[in-house]
JSON list of C-alpha atoms in Angstrom, two decimals:
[
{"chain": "A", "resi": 1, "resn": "UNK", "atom": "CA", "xyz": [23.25, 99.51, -72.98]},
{"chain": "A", "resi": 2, "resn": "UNK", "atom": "CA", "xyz": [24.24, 97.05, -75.79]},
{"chain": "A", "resi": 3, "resn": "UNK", "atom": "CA", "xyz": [22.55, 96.63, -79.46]},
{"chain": "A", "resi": 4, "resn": "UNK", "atom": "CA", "xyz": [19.82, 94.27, -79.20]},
{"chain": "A", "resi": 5, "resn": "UNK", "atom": "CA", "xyz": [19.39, 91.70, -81.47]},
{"chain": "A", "resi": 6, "resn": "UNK", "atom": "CA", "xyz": [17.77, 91.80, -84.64]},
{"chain": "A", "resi": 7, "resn": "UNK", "atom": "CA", "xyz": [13.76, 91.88, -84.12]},
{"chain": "A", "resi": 8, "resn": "UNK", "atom": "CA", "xyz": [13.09, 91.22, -87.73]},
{"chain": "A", "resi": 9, "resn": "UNK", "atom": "CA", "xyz": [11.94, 87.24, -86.51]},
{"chain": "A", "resi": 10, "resn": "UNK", "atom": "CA", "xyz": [10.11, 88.56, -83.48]},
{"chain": "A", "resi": 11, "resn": "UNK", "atom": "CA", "xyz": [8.22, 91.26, -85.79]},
{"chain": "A", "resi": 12, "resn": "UNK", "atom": "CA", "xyz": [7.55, 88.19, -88.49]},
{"chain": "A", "resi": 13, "resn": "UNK", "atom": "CA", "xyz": [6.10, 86.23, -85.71]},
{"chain": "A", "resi": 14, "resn": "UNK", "atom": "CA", "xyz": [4.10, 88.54, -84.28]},
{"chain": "A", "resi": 15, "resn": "UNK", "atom": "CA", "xyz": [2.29, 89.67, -87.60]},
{"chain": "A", "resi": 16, "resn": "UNK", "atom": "CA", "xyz": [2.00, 85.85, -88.06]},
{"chain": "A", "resi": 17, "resn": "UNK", "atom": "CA", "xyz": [0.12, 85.56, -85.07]},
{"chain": "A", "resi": 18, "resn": "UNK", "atom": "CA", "xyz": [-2.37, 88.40, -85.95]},
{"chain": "A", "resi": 19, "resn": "UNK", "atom": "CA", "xyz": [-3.13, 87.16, -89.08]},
{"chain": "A", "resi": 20, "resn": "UNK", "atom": "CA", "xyz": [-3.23, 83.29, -88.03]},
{"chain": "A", "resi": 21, "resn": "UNK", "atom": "CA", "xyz": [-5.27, 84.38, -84.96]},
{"chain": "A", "resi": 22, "resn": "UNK", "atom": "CA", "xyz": [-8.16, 86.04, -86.70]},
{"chain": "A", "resi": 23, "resn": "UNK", "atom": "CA", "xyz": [-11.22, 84.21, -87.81]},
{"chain": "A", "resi": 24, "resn": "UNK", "atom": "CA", "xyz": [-12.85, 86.70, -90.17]},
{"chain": "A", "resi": 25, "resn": "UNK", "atom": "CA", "xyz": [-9.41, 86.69, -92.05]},
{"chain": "A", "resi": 26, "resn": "UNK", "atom": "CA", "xyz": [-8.98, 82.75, -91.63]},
{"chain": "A", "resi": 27, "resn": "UNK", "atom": "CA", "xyz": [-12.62, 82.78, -93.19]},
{"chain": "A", "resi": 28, "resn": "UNK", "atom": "CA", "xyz": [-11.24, 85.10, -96.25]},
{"chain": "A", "resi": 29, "resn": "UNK", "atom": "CA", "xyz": [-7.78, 83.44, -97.15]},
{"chain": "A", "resi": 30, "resn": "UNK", "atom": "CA", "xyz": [-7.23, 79.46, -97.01]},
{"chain": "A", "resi": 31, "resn": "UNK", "atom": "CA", "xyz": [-4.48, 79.87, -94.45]},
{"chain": "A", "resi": 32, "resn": "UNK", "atom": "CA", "xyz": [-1.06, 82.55, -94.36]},
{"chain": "A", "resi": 33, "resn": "UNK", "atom": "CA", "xyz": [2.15, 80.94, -94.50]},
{"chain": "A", "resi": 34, "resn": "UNK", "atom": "CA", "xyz": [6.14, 82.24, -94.32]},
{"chain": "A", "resi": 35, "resn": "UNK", "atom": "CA", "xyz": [6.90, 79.31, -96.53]},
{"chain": "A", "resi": 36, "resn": "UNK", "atom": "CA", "xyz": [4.62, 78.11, -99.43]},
{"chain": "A", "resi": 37, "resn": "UNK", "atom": "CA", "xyz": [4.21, 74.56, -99.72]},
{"chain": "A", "resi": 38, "resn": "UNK", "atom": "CA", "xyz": [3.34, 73.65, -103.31]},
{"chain": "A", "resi": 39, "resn": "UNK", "atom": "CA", "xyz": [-0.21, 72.68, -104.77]},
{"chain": "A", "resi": 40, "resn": "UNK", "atom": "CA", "xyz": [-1.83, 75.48, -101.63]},
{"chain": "A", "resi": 41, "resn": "UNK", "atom": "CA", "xyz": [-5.79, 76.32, -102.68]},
{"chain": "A", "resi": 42, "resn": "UNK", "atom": "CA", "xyz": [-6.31, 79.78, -103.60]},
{"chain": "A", "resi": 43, "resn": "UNK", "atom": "CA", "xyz": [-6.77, 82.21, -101.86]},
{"chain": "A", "resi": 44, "resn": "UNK", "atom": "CA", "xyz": [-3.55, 82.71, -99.44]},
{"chain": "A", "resi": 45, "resn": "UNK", "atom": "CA", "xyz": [-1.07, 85.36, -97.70]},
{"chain": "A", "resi": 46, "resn": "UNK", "atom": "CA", "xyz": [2.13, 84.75, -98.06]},
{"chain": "A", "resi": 47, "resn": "UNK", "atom": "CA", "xyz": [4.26, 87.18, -95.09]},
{"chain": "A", "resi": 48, "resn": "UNK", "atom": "CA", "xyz": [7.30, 87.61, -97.52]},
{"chain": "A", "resi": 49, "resn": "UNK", "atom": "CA", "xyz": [10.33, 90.35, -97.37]},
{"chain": "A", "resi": 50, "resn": "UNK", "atom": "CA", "xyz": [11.49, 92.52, -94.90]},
{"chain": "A", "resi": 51, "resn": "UNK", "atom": "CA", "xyz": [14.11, 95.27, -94.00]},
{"chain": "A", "resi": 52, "resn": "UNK", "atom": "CA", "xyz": [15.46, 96.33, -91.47]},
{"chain": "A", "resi": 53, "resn": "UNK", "atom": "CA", "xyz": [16.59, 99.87, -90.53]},
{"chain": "A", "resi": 54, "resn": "UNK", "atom": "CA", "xyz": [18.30, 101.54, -87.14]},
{"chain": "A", "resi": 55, "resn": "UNK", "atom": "CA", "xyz": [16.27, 103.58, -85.45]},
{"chain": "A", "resi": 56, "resn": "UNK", "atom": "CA", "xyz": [18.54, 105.15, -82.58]},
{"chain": "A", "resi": 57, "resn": "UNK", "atom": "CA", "xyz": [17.48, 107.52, -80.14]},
{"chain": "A", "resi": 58, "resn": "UNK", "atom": "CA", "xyz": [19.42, 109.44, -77.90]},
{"chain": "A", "resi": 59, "resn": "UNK", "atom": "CA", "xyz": [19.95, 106.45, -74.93]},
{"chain": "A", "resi": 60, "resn": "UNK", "atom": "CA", "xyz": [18.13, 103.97, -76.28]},
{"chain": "A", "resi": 61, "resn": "UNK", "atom": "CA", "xyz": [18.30, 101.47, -79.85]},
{"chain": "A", "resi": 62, "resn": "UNK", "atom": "CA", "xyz": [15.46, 100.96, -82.07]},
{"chain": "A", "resi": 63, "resn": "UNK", "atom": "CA", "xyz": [14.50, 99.45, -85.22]},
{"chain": "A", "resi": 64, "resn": "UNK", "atom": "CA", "xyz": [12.32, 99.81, -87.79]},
{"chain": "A", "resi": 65, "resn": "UNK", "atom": "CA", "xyz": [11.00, 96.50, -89.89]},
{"chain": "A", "resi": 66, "resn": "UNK", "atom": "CA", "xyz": [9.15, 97.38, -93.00]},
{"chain": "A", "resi": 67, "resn": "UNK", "atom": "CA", "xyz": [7.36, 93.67, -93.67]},
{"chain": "A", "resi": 68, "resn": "UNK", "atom": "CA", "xyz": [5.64, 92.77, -96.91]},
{"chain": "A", "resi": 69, "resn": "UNK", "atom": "CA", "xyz": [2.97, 90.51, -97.16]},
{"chain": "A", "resi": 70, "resn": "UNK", "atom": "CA", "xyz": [1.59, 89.00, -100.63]},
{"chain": "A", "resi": 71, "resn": "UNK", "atom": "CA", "xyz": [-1.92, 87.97, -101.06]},
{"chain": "A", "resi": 72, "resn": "UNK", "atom": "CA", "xyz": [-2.63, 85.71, -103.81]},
{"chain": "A", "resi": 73, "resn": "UNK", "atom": "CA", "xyz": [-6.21, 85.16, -105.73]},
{"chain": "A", "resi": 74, "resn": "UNK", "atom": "CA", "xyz": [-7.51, 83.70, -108.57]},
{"chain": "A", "resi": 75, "resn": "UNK", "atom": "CA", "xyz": [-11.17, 85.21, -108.02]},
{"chain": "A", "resi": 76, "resn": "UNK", "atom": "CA", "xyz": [-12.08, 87.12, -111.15]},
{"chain": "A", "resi": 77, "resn": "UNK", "atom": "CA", "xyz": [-10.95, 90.38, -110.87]},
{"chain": "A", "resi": 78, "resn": "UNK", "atom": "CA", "xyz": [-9.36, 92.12, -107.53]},
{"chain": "A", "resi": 79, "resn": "UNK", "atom": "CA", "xyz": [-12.49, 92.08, -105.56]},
{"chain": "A", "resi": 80, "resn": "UNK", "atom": "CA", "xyz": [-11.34, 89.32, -103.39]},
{"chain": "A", "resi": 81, "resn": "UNK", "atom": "CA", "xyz": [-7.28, 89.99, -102.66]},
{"chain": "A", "resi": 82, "resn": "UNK", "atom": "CA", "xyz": [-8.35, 93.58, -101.92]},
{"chain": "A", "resi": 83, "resn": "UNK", "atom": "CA", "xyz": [-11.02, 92.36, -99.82]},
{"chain": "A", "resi": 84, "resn": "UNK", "atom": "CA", "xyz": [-9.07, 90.57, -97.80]},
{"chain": "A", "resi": 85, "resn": "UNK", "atom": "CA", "xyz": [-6.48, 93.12, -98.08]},
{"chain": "A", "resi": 86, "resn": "UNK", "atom": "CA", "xyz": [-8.17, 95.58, -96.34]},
{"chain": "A", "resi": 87, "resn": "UNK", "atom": "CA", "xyz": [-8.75, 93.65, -93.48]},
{"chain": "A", "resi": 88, "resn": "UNK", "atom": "CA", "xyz": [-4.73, 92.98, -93.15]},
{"chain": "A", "resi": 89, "resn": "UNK", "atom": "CA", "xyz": [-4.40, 96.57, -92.97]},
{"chain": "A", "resi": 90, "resn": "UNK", "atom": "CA", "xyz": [-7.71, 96.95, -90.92]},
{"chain": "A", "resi": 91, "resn": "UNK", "atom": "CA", "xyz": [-5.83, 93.98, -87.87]},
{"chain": "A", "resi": 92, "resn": "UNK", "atom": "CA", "xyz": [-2.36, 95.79, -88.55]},
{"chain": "A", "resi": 93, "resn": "UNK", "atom": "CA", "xyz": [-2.35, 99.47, -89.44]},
{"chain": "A", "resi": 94, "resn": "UNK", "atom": "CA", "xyz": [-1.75, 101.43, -86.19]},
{"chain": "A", "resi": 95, "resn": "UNK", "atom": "CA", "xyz": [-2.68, 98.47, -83.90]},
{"chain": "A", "resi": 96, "resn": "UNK", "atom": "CA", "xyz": [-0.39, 97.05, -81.21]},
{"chain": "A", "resi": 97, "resn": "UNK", "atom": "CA", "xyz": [1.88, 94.48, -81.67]},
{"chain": "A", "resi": 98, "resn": "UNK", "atom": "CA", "xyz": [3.16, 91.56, -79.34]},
{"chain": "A", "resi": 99, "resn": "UNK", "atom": "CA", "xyz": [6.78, 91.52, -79.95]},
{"chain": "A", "resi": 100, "resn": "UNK", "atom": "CA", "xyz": [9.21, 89.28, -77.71]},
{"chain": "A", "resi": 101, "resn": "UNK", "atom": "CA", "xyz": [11.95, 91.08, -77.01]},
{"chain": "A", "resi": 102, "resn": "UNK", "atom": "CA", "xyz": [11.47, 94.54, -77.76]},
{"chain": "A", "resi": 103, "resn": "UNK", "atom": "CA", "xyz": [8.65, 97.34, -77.15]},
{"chain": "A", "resi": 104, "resn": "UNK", "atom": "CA", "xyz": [6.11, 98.15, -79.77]},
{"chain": "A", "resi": 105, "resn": "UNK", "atom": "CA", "xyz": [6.48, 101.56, -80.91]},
{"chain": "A", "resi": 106, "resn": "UNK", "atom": "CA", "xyz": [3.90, 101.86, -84.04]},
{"chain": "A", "resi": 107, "resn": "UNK", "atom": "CA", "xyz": [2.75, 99.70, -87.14]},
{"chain": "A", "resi": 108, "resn": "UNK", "atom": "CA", "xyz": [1.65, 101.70, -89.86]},
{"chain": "A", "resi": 109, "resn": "UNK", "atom": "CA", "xyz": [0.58, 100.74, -93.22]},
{"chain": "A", "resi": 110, "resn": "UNK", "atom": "CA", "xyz": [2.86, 102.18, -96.42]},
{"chain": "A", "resi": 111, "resn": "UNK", "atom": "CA", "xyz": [1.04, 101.01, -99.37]},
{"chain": "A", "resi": 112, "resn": "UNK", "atom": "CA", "xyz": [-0.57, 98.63, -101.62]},
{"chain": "A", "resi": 113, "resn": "UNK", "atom": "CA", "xyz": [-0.32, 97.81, -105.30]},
{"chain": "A", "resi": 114, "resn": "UNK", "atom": "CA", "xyz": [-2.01, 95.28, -107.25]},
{"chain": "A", "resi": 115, "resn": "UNK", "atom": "CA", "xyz": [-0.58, 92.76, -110.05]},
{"chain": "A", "resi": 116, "resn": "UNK", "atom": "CA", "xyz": [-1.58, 90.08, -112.74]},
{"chain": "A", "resi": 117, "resn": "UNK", "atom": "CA", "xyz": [0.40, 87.10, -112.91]},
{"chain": "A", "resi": 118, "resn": "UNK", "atom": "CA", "xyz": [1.14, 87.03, -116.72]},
{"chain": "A", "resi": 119, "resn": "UNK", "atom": "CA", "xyz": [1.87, 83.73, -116.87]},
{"chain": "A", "resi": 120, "resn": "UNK", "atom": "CA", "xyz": [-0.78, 81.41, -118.41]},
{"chain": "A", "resi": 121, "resn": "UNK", "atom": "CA", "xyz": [-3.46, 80.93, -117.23]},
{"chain": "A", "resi": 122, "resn": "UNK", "atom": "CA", "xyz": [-3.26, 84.49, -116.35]},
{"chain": "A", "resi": 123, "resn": "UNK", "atom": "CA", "xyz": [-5.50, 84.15, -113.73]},
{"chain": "A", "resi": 124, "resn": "UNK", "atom": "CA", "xyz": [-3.55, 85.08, -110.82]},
{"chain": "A", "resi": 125, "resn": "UNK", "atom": "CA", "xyz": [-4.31, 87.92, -109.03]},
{"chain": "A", "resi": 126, "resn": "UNK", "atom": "CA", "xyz": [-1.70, 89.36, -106.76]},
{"chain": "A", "resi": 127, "resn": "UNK", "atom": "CA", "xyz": [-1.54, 92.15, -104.25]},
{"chain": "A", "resi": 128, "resn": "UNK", "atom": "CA", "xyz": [1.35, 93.78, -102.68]},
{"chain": "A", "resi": 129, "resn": "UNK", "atom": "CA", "xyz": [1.59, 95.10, -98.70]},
{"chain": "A", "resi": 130, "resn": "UNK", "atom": "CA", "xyz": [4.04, 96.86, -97.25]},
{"chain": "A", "resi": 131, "resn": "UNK", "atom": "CA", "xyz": [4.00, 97.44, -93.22]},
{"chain": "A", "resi": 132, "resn": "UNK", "atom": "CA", "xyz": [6.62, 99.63, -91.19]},
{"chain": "A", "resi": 133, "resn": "UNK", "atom": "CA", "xyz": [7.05, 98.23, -87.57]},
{"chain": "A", "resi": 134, "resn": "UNK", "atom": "CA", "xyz": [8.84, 100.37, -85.18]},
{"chain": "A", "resi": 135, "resn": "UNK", "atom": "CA", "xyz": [10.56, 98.96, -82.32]},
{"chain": "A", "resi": 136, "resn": "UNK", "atom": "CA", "xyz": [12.62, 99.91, -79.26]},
{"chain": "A", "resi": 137, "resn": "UNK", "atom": "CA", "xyz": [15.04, 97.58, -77.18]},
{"chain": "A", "resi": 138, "resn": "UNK", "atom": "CA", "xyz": [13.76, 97.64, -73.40]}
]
């Protein structure tokens, strides 16, 4: 058995298609993107960092992917990004994943934290999510 390849994409992907494929979230956030176009309406997710960590088991090569995802606001207050945070975590946390290339272990949520942009206007609300993703080569 070789090292597979790196499932950090395929993981990317497959949150992408979660996300993009859900209309009660499509009906919260303008639209989810892995590369931010400039001038984008407000509200948005933005699927941002990742790392990636071995995983090995005895026989077999795993990974785990611990994805962060940004969702930005400018709604008064953090009603709104945590809103529609909770329904990332609600379509991710513990649910199965899709991933090309490897088997789907577990998804679990790792936390949250919420942030002003102090920039003027300083209307910009921000919130933080972390995912872990853990993976096994077939």
């Amino acid at each position: 058995m070789t090292t597979a390849p790196s499932p950090m994409l395929p993981v990317q992907g497959a949150v992408l298609a979660v996300l993009t494929g859900d209309a009660t979230l499509t009906d919260m956030a303008d639209a989810v993107y892995d590369y931010l176009p400039e001038d984008v309406p407000y509200p948005f997710i933005v699927i941002g960092e990742a790392i990636e960590t071995p995983d090995n088991r005895h026989g077999g090569f795993g990974r785990q992917t611990v994805i962060t995802l940004h969702v930005w606001s400018q709604y008064r207050g953090y009603a709104q990004a945590l809103a529609i945070g909770a329904r990332i975590t609600a379509l991710l946390d513990h649910q199965p994943l899709t991933i090309p290339g490897v088997d789907w272990i577990a998804t679990r949520f790792e936390f949250s934290q919420t942030l002003t942009d102090p920039e003027p206007p300083g209307d910009i609300r921000h919130l933080v999510l972390r995912y872990r993703v853990v993976t096994e080569q077939h």
